[in-house]
Short mmCIF file of C-alpha atoms in Angstrom, two decimals:
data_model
loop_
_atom_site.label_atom_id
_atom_site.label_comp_id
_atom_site.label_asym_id
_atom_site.label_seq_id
_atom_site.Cartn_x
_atom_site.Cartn_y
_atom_site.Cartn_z
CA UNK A 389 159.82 92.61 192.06
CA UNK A 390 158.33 94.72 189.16
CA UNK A 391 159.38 94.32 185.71
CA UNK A 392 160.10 97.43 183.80
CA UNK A 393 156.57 96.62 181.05
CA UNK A 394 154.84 95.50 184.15
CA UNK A 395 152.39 98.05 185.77
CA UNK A 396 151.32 96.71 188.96
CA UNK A 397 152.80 94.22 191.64
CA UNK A 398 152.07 91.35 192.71
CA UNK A 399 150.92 90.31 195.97
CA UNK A 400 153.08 90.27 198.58
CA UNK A 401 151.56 87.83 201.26
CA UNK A 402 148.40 86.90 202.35
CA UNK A 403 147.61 87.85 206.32
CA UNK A 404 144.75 89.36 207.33
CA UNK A 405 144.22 92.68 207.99
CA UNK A 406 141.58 94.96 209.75
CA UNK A 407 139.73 97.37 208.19
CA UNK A 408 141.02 100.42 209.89
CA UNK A 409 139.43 103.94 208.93
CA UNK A 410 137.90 104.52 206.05
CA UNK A 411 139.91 107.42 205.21
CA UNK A 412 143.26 106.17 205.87
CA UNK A 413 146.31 106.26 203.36
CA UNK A 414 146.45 102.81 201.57
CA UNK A 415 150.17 103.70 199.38
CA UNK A 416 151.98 101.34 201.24
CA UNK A 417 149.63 98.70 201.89
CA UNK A 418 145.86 97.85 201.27
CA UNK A 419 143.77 95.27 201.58
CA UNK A 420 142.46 93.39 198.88
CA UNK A 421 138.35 91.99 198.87
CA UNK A 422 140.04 88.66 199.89
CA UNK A 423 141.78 90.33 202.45
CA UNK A 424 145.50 89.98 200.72
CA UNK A 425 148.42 92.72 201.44
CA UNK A 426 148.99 94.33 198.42
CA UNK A 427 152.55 95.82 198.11
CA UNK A 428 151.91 99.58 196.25
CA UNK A 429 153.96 100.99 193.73
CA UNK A 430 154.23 104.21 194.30
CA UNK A 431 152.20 106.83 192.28
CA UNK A 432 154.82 108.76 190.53
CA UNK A 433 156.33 105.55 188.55
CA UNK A 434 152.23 104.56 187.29
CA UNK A 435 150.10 106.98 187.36
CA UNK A 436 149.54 109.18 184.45
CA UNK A 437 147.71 112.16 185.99
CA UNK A 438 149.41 115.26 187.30
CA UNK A 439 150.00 116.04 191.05
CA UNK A 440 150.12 112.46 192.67
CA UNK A 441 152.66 112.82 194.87
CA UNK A 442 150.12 112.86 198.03
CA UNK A 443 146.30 113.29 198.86
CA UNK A 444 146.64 117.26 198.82
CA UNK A 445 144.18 118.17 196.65
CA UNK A 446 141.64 120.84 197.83
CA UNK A 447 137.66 121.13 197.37
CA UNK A 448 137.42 123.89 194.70
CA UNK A 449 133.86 125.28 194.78
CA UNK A 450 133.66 125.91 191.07
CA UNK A 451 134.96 122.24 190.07
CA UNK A 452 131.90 120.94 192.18
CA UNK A 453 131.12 119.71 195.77
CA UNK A 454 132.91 116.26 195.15
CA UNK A 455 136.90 115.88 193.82
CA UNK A 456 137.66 112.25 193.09
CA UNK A 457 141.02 110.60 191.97
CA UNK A 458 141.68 106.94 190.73
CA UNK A 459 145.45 105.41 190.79
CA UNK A 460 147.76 103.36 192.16
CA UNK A 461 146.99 100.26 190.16
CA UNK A 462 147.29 96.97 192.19
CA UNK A 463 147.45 93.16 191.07
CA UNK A 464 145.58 90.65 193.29
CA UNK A 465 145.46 86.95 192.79
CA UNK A 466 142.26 85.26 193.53
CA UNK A 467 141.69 81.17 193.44
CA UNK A 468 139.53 81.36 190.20
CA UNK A 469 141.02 85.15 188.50
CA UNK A 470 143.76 87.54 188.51
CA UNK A 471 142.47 91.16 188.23
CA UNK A 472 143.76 94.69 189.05
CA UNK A 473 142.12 97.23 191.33
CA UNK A 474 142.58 100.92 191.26
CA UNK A 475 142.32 103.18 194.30
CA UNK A 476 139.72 105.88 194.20
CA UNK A 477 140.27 109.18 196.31
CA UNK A 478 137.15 111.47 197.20
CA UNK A 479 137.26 114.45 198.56
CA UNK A 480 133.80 116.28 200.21
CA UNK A 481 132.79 119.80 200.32
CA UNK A 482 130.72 118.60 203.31
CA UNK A 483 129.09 122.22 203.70
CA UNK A 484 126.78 121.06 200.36
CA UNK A 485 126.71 117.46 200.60
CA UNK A 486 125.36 116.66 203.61
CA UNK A 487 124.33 113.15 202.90
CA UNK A 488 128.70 112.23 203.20
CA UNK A 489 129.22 111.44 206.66
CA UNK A 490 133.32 112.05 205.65
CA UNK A 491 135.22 114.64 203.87
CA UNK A 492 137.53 112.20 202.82
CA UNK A 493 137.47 108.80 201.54
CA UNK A 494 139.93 106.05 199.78
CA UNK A 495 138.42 102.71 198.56
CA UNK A 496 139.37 100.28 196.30
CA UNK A 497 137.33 98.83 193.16
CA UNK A 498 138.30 97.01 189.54
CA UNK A 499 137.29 97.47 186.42
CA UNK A 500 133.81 95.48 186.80
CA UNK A 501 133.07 97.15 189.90
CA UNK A 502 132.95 100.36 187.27
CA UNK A 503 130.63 98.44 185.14
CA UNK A 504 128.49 97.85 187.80
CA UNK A 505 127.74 101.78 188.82
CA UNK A 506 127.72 102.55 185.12
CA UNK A 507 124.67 100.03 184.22
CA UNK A 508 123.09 101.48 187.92
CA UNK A 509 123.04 104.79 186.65
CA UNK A 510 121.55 103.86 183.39
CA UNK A 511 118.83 102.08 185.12
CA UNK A 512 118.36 104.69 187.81
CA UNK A 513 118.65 107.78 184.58
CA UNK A 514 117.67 105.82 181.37
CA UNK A 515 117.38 109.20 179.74
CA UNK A 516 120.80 110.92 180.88
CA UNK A 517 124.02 110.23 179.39
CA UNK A 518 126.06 108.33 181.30
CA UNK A 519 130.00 108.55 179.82
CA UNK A 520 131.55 105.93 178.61
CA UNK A 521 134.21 103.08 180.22
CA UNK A 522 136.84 101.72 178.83
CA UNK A 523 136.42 98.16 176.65
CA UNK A 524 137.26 94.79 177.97
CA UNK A 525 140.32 93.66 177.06
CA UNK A 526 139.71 91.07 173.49
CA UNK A 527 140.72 87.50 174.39
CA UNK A 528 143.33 88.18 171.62
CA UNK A 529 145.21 90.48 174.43
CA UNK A 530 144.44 88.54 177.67
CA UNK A 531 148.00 88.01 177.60
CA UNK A 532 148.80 92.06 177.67
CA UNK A 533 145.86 93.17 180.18
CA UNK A 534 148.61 93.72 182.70
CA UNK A 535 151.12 95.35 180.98
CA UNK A 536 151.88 98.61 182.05
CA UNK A 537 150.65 100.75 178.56
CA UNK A 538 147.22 98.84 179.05
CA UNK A 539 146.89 99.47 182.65
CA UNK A 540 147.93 103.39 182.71
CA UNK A 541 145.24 103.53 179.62
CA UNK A 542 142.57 101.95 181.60
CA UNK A 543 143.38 104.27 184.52
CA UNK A 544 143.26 107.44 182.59
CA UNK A 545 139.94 106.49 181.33
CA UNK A 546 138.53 105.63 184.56
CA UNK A 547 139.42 109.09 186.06
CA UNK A 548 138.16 110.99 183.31
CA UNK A 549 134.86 108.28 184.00
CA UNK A 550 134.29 109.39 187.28
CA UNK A 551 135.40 112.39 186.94
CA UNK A 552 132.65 113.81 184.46
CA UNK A 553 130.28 111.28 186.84
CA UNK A 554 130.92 113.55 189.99
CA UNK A 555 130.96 116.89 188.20
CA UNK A 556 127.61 115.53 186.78
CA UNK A 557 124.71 118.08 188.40
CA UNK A 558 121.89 114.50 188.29
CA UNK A 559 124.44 111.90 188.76
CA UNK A 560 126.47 112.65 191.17
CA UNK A 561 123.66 112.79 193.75
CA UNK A 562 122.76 108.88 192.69
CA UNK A 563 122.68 106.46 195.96
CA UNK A 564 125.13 103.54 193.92
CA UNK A 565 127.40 106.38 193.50
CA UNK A 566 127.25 107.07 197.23
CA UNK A 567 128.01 103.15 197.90
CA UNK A 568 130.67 102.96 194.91
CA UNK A 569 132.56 105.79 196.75
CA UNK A 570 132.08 105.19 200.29
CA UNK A 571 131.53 101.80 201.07
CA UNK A 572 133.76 99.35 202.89
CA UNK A 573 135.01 96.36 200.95
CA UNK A 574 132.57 93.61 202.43
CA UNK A 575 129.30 96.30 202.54
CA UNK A 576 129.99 97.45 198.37
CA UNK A 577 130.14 93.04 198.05
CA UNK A 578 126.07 93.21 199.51
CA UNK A 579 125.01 95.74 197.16
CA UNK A 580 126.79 94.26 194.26
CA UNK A 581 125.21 91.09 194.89
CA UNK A 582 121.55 92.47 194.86
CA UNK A 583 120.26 92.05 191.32
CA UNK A 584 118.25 94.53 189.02
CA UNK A 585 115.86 96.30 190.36
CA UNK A 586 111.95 98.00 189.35
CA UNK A 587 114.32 100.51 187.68
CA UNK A 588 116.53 97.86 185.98
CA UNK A 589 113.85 95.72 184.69
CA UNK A 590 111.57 99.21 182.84
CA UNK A 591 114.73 100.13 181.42
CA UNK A 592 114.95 96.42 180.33
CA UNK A 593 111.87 96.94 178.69
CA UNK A 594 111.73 100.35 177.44
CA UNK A 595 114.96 98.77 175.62
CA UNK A 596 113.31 96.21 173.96
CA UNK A 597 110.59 98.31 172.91
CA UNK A 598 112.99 99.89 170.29
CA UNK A 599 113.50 96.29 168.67
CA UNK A 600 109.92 95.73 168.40
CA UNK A 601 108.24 99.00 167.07
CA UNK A 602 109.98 101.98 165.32
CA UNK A 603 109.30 105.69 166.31
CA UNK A 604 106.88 107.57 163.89
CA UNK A 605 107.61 111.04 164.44
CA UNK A 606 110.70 111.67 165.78
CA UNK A 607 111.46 115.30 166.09
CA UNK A 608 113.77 116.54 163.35
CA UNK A 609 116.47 117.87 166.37
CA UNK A 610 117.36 114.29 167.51
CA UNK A 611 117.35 112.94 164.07
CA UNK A 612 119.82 115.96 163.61
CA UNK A 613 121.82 114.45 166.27
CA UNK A 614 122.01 110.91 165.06
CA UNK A 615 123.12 112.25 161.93
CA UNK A 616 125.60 114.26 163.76
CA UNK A 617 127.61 111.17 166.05
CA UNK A 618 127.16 109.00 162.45
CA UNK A 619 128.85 111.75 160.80
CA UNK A 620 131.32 112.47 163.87
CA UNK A 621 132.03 108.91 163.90
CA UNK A 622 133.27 108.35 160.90
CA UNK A 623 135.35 111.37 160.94
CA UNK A 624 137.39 109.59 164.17
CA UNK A 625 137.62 106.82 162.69
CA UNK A 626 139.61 108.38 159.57
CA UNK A 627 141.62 110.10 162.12
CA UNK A 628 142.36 107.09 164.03
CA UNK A 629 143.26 104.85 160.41
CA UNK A 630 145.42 108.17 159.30
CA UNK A 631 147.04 108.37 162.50
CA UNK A 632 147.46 104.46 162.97
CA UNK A 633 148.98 104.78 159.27
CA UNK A 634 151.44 107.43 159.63
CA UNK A 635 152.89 106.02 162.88
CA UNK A 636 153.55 102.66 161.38
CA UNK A 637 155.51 105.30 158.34
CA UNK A 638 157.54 107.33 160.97
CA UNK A 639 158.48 103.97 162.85
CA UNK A 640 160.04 102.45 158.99
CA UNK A 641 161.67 106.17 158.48
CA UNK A 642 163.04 106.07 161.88
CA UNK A 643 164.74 102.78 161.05
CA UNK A 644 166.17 104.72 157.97
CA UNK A 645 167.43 107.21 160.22
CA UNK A 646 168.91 105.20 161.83
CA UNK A 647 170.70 103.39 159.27
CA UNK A 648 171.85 107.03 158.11
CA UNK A 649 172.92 107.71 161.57
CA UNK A 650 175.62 104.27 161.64
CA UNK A 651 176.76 104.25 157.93
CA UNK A 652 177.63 108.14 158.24
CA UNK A 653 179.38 107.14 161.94
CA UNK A 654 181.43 104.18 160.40
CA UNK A 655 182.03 106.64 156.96
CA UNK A 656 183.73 109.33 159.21
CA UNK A 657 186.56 106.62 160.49
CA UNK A 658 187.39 105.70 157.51
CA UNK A 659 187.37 109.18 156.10
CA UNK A 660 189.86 110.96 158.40
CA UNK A 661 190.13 114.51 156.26
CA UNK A 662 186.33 114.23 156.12
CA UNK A 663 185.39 113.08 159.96
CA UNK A 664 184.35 116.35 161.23
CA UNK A 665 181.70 116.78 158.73
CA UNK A 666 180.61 113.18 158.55
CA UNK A 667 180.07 113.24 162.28
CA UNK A 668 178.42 116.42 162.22
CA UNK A 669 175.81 115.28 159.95
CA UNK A 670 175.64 111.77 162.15
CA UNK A 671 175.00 113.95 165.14
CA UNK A 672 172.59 115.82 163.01
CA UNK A 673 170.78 112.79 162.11
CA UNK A 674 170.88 111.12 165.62
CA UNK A 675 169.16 114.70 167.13
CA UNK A 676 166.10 114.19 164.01
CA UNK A 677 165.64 110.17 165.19
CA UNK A 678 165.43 111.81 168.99
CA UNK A 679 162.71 114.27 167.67
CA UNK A 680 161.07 111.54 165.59
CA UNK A 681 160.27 109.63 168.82
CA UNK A 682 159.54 112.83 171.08
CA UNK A 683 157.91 114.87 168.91
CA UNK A 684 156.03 112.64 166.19
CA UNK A 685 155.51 109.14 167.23
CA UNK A 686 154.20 109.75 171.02
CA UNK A 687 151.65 112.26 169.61
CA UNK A 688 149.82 108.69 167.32
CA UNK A 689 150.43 106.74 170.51
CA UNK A 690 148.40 107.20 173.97
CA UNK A 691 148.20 110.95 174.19
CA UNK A 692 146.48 111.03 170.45
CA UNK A 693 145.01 107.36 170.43
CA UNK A 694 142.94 107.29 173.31
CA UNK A 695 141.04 110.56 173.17
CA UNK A 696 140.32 109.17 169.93
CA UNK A 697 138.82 105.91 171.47
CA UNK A 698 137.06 107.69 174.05
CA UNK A 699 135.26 109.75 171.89
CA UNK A 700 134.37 106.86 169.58
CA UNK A 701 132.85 105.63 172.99
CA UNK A 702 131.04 108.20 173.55
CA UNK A 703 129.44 108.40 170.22
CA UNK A 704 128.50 104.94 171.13
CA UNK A 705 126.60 105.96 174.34
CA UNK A 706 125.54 108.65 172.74
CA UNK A 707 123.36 106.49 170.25
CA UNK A 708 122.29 104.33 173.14
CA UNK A 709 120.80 107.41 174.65
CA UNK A 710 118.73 108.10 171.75
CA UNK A 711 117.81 104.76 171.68
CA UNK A 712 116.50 104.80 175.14
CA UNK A 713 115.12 107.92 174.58
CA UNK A 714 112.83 106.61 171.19
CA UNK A 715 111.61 103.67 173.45
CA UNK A 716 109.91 106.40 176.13
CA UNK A 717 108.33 108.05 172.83
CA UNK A 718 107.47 105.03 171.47
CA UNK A 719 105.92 104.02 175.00
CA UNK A 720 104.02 107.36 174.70
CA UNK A 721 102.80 106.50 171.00
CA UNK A 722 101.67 103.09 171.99
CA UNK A 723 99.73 104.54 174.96
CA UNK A 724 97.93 107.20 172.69
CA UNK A 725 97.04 104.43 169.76
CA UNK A 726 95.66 102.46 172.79
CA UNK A 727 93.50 105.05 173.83
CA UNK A 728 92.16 106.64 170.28
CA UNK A 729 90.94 102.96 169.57
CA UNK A 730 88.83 102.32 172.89
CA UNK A 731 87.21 106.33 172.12
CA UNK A 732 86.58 105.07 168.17
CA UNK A 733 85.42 101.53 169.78
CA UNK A 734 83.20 103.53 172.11
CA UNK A 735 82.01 106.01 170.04
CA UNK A 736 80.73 103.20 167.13
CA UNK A 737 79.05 101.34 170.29
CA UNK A 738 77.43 104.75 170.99
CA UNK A 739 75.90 105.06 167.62
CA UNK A 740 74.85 101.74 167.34
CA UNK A 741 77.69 100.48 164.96
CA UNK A 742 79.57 98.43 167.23
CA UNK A 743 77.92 95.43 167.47
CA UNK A 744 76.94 92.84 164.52
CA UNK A 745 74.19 90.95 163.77
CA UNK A 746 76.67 87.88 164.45
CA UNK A 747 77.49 89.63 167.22
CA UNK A 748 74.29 90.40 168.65
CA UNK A 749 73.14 86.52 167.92
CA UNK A 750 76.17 85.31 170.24
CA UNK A 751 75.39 87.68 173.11
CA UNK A 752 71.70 86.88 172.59
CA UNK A 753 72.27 83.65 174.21
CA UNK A 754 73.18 85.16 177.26
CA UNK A 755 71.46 88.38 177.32
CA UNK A 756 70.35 90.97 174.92
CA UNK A 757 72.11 92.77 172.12
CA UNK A 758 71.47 96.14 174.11
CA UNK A 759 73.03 95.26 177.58
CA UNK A 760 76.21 93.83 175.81
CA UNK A 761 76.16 97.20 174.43
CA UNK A 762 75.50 99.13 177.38
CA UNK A 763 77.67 96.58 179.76
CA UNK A 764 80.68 97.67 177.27
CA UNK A 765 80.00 100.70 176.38
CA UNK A 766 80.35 101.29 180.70
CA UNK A 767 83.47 99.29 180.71
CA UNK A 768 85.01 101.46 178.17
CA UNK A 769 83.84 104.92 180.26
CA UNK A 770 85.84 103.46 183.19
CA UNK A 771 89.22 102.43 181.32
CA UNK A 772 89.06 105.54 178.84
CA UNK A 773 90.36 107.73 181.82
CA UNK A 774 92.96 106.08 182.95
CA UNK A 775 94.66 105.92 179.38
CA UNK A 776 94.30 109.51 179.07
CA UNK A 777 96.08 109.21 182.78
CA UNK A 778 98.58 106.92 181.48
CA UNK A 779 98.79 108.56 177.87
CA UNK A 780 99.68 112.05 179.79
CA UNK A 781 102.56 110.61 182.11
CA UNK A 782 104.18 109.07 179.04
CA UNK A 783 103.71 112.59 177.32
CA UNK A 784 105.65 114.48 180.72
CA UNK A 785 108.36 111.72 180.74
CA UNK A 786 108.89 111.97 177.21
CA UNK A 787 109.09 115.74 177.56
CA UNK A 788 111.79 114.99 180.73
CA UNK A 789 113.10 112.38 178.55
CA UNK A 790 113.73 115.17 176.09
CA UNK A 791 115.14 117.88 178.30
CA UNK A 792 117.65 115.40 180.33
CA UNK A 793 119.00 113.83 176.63
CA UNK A 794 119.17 117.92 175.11
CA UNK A 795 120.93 119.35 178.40
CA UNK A 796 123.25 116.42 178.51
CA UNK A 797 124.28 116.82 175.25
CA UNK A 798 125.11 120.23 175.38
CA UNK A 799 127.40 119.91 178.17
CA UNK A 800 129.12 117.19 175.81
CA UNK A 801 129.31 119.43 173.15
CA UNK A 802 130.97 121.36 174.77
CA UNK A 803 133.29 119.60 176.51
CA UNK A 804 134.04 117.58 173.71
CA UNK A 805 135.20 121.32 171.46
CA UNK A 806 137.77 121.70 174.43
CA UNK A 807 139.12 118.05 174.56
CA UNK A 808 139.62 117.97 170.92
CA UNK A 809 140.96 121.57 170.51
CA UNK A 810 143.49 121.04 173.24
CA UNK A 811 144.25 117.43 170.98
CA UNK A 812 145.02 119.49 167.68
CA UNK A 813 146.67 122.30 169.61
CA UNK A 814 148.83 119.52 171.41
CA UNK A 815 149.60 118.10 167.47
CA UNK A 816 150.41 121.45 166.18
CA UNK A 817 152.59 122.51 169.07
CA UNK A 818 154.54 119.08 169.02
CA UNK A 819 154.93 119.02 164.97
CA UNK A 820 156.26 122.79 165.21
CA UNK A 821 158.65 121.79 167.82
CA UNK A 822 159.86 118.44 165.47
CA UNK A 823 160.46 121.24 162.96
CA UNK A 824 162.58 123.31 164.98
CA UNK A 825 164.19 120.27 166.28
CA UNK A 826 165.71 119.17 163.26
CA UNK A 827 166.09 122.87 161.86
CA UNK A 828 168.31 123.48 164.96
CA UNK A 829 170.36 119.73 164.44
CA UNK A 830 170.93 121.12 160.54
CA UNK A 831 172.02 124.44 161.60
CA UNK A 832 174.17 123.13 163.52
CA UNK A 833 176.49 121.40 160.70
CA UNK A 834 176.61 124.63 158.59
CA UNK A 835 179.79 125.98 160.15
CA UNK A 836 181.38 122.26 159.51
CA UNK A 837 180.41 122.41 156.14
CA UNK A 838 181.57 126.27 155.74
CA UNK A 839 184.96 124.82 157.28
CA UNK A 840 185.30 121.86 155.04
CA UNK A 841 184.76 123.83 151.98
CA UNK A 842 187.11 126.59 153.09
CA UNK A 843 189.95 123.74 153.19
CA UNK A 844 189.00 122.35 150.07
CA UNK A 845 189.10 125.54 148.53
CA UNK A 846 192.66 126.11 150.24
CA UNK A 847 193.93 122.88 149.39
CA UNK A 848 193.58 122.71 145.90
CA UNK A 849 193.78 126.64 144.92
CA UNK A 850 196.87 126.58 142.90
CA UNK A 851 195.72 123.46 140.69
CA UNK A 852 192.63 125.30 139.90
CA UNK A 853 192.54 127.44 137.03
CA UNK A 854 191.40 130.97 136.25
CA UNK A 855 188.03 131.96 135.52
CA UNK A 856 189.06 133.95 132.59
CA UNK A 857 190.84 130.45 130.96
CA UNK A 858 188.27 128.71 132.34
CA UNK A 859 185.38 130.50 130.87
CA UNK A 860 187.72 130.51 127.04
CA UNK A 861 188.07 126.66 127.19
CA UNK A 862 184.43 126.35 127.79
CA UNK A 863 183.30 128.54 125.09
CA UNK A 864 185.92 126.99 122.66
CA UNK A 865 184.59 122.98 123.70
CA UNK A 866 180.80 124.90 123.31
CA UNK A 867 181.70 125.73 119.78
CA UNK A 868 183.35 122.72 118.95
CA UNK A 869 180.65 120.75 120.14
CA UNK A 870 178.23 122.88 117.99
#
């Protein structure tokens, strides 16, 4: 049975199971990589995107030639691990993307198997930027990896992963992608099991070429840009320590509140003439705690927290980008020192200034100071053209290198303005609507109060006195005072 913090289920039974079609519906059963029946919760009660009530989503041709979906969380037990899988939903515009043999397709795959197409399509686009996953769970929360806040966070960022991947115009046509989407549970097992390839091991070292030598010249628009994700950085993680801050705030004023809320409740029973008004303002209090936790606290929890986090991700890869980016440069720099030194070696050799006298002596053993000269002088002819052939490839992919990074980047600018806009327009709409919350609970004990202080003015009208008398004894205790 589920627990109401738990996300996913638990497996039912193992029994095996055949594959069946590709495409099928899985919602009420699927089959784990060990081949376990996995009972499904159903969509509605876990997932956190809109419109999951069935596989009826359509191919829209401006949102792209590929539509993907990831939900329905799952818990499978394994004899070394317990993990959770997530079902991904793809949908084909087959009339562009010919290479899908399907318009449809439902597969299953955890949280490393996202890991593994993320570091394939940094190997197969070193240059691109590939959007970030979420982090591993710390060994500090091992214990909470299966709740149900941590799962439905992990899902939402694993849409909006694969989402941007699809939509992506070089990405999306990357063979892992293909297999990560498509491919049965024991075929995806094969692929994952091949290590790095060519591709993996140059990015490998183009990586470690950034440890090793620094760039020289970098141009001044991607030094703009590292300023720019330092700067943007630092600005989300304010946000995040201000937001972090004034939750833990609300959460001690909301314990106020509702201290306010009882003592004004127990007040009123003892207080019979004033009961009405005491529970008015009780009720008035209890509506302000309901907007506290509608309005205010849920907008520092997941739906203002993780954007947050994800962005802070991205400003990660971002920098890794660049990073991969300064190693193709510094590849090209490399390549053009290499080849200005052979042309100055050559060109002292040609004018007679390449060879010593203690040179000379230790070739004269062999042979004379003049074929040593001539025997090099040929070598370097031969190996000057090919590093002005290798020197010019690492000048056109540094120039790709350049391009892919730049375009990338703007479509991250600009989906990041719309993401954050609709975050602050989401903040301002839900503190306007705390506002008129509570404006509306307080309005709402004015005619109580207007009645109470129409009976107290009833009540005790004939032991009051008159303003005239009133207004002498003051002025007569003024001047006696004086």
């Amino acid at each position: 049975m589920m627990s109401g913090e738990t996300a996913v289920l638990e497996v039912d039974k193992p029994s095996p199971v055949g594959n069946g079609s590709r495409s099928s519906d899985l919602s009420n059963g699927s089959t784990s990589f060990e081949g376990s029946v996995i009972a499904s919760p159903s969509i509605e009660s876990f997932s956190t995107l809109p419109d999951q009530e069935d596989l009826e989503f359509n191919i829209d041709v401006d949102a792209g030639d590929l539509q993907v979906r990831v939900d329905n969380p799952q818990k499978h037990f394994d004899t070394l691990e317990t993990y959770v899988s997530f079902r991904i939903c793809t949908r084909v515009n087959m009339e562009v993307r010919i290479e899908f043999k399907e318009s449809e397709y439902i597969v299953r795959r955890r949280y490393n198997d996202f890991v593994w197409l993320r570091q394939k399509l940094i190997e197969a686009f070193p240059t691109h930027l590939v959007p970030p996953l979420p982090g591993k769970h710390t060994l500090l929360a091992q214990l909470d990896r299966y709740s149900k806040s941590f799962v439905l966070a992990r899902l939402a960022m694993l849409h909006r992963f694969l989402t941007r991947v699809v939509s992506h115009p070089v990405l999306s046509y990357n063979s892992s992608l293909y297999v990560f989407l498509t491919a049965t549970p024991s075929e995806f097992l094969i692929h994952r099991k091949n290590g790095p390839g060519i591709l993996g091991r140059v990015t490998d070292s183009l990586q470690n070429l950034t440890t090793t030598y620094l760039v020289r010249q970098r141009s001044p628009e991607f030094d703009s840009v590292r300023d720019y994700v330092n700067t943007f950085g630092e600005k989300l993680n304010q946000m995040e320590k201000v937001g972090r801050r004034l939750h833990k705030e609300r959460q001690a004023y909301q314990g106020e509140l509702n201290q306010f809320q009882q003592t004004f409740s127990l007040w009123a029973t003892s207080e019979p003439e004033l009961s009405p008004l005491l529970k008015a303002i009780s009720s008035a209090i209890e509506r302000n705690l309901q907007a506290q936790q509608t309005s205010l606290i849920d907008l520092f929890s997941p739906s203002f927290e993780q954007p947050l986090k994800e962005y802070l991700l991205y400003v990660d890869a971002v920098k890794e980008t660049l990073q991969r980016r300064d190693a193709v440069q510094i590849e090209y720099e490399i390549a053009v020192d290499e080849l200005n030194k052979k042309r100055n070696e050559k060109e002292q050799l040609v004018n007679n200034e390449g060879l010593s006298s203690g040179a000379g002596s230790a070739f004269s053993l062999w042979k004379n100071p003049a074929e040593a000269r001539d025997e090099k002088i040929e070598k370097l002819s031969q190996l000057i053209p090919n590093l002005v052939r290798q020197a010019e490839e690492n000048q056109d992919k540094m120039q790709c290198a350049n391009e892919n990074l730049l375009s990338d980047l703007e479509r991250w600018h600009i989906e990041k303005k719309k993401d954050i806009r609709g975050l602050l327009l989401n903040m301002a709409s839900q503190q306007i609507q705390f506002y008129q919350d509570v404006l509306a609970s307080w309005e709402q004990v004015i005619p109580e109060v207007r009645c109470n202080n129409q009976t107290a003015a009833s009540g005790t009208v004939d032991s009051i006195p008159s303003s005239t008398s009133m207004q002498t004894s003051t002025q007569s205790s003024t001047t006696h005072v004086i």
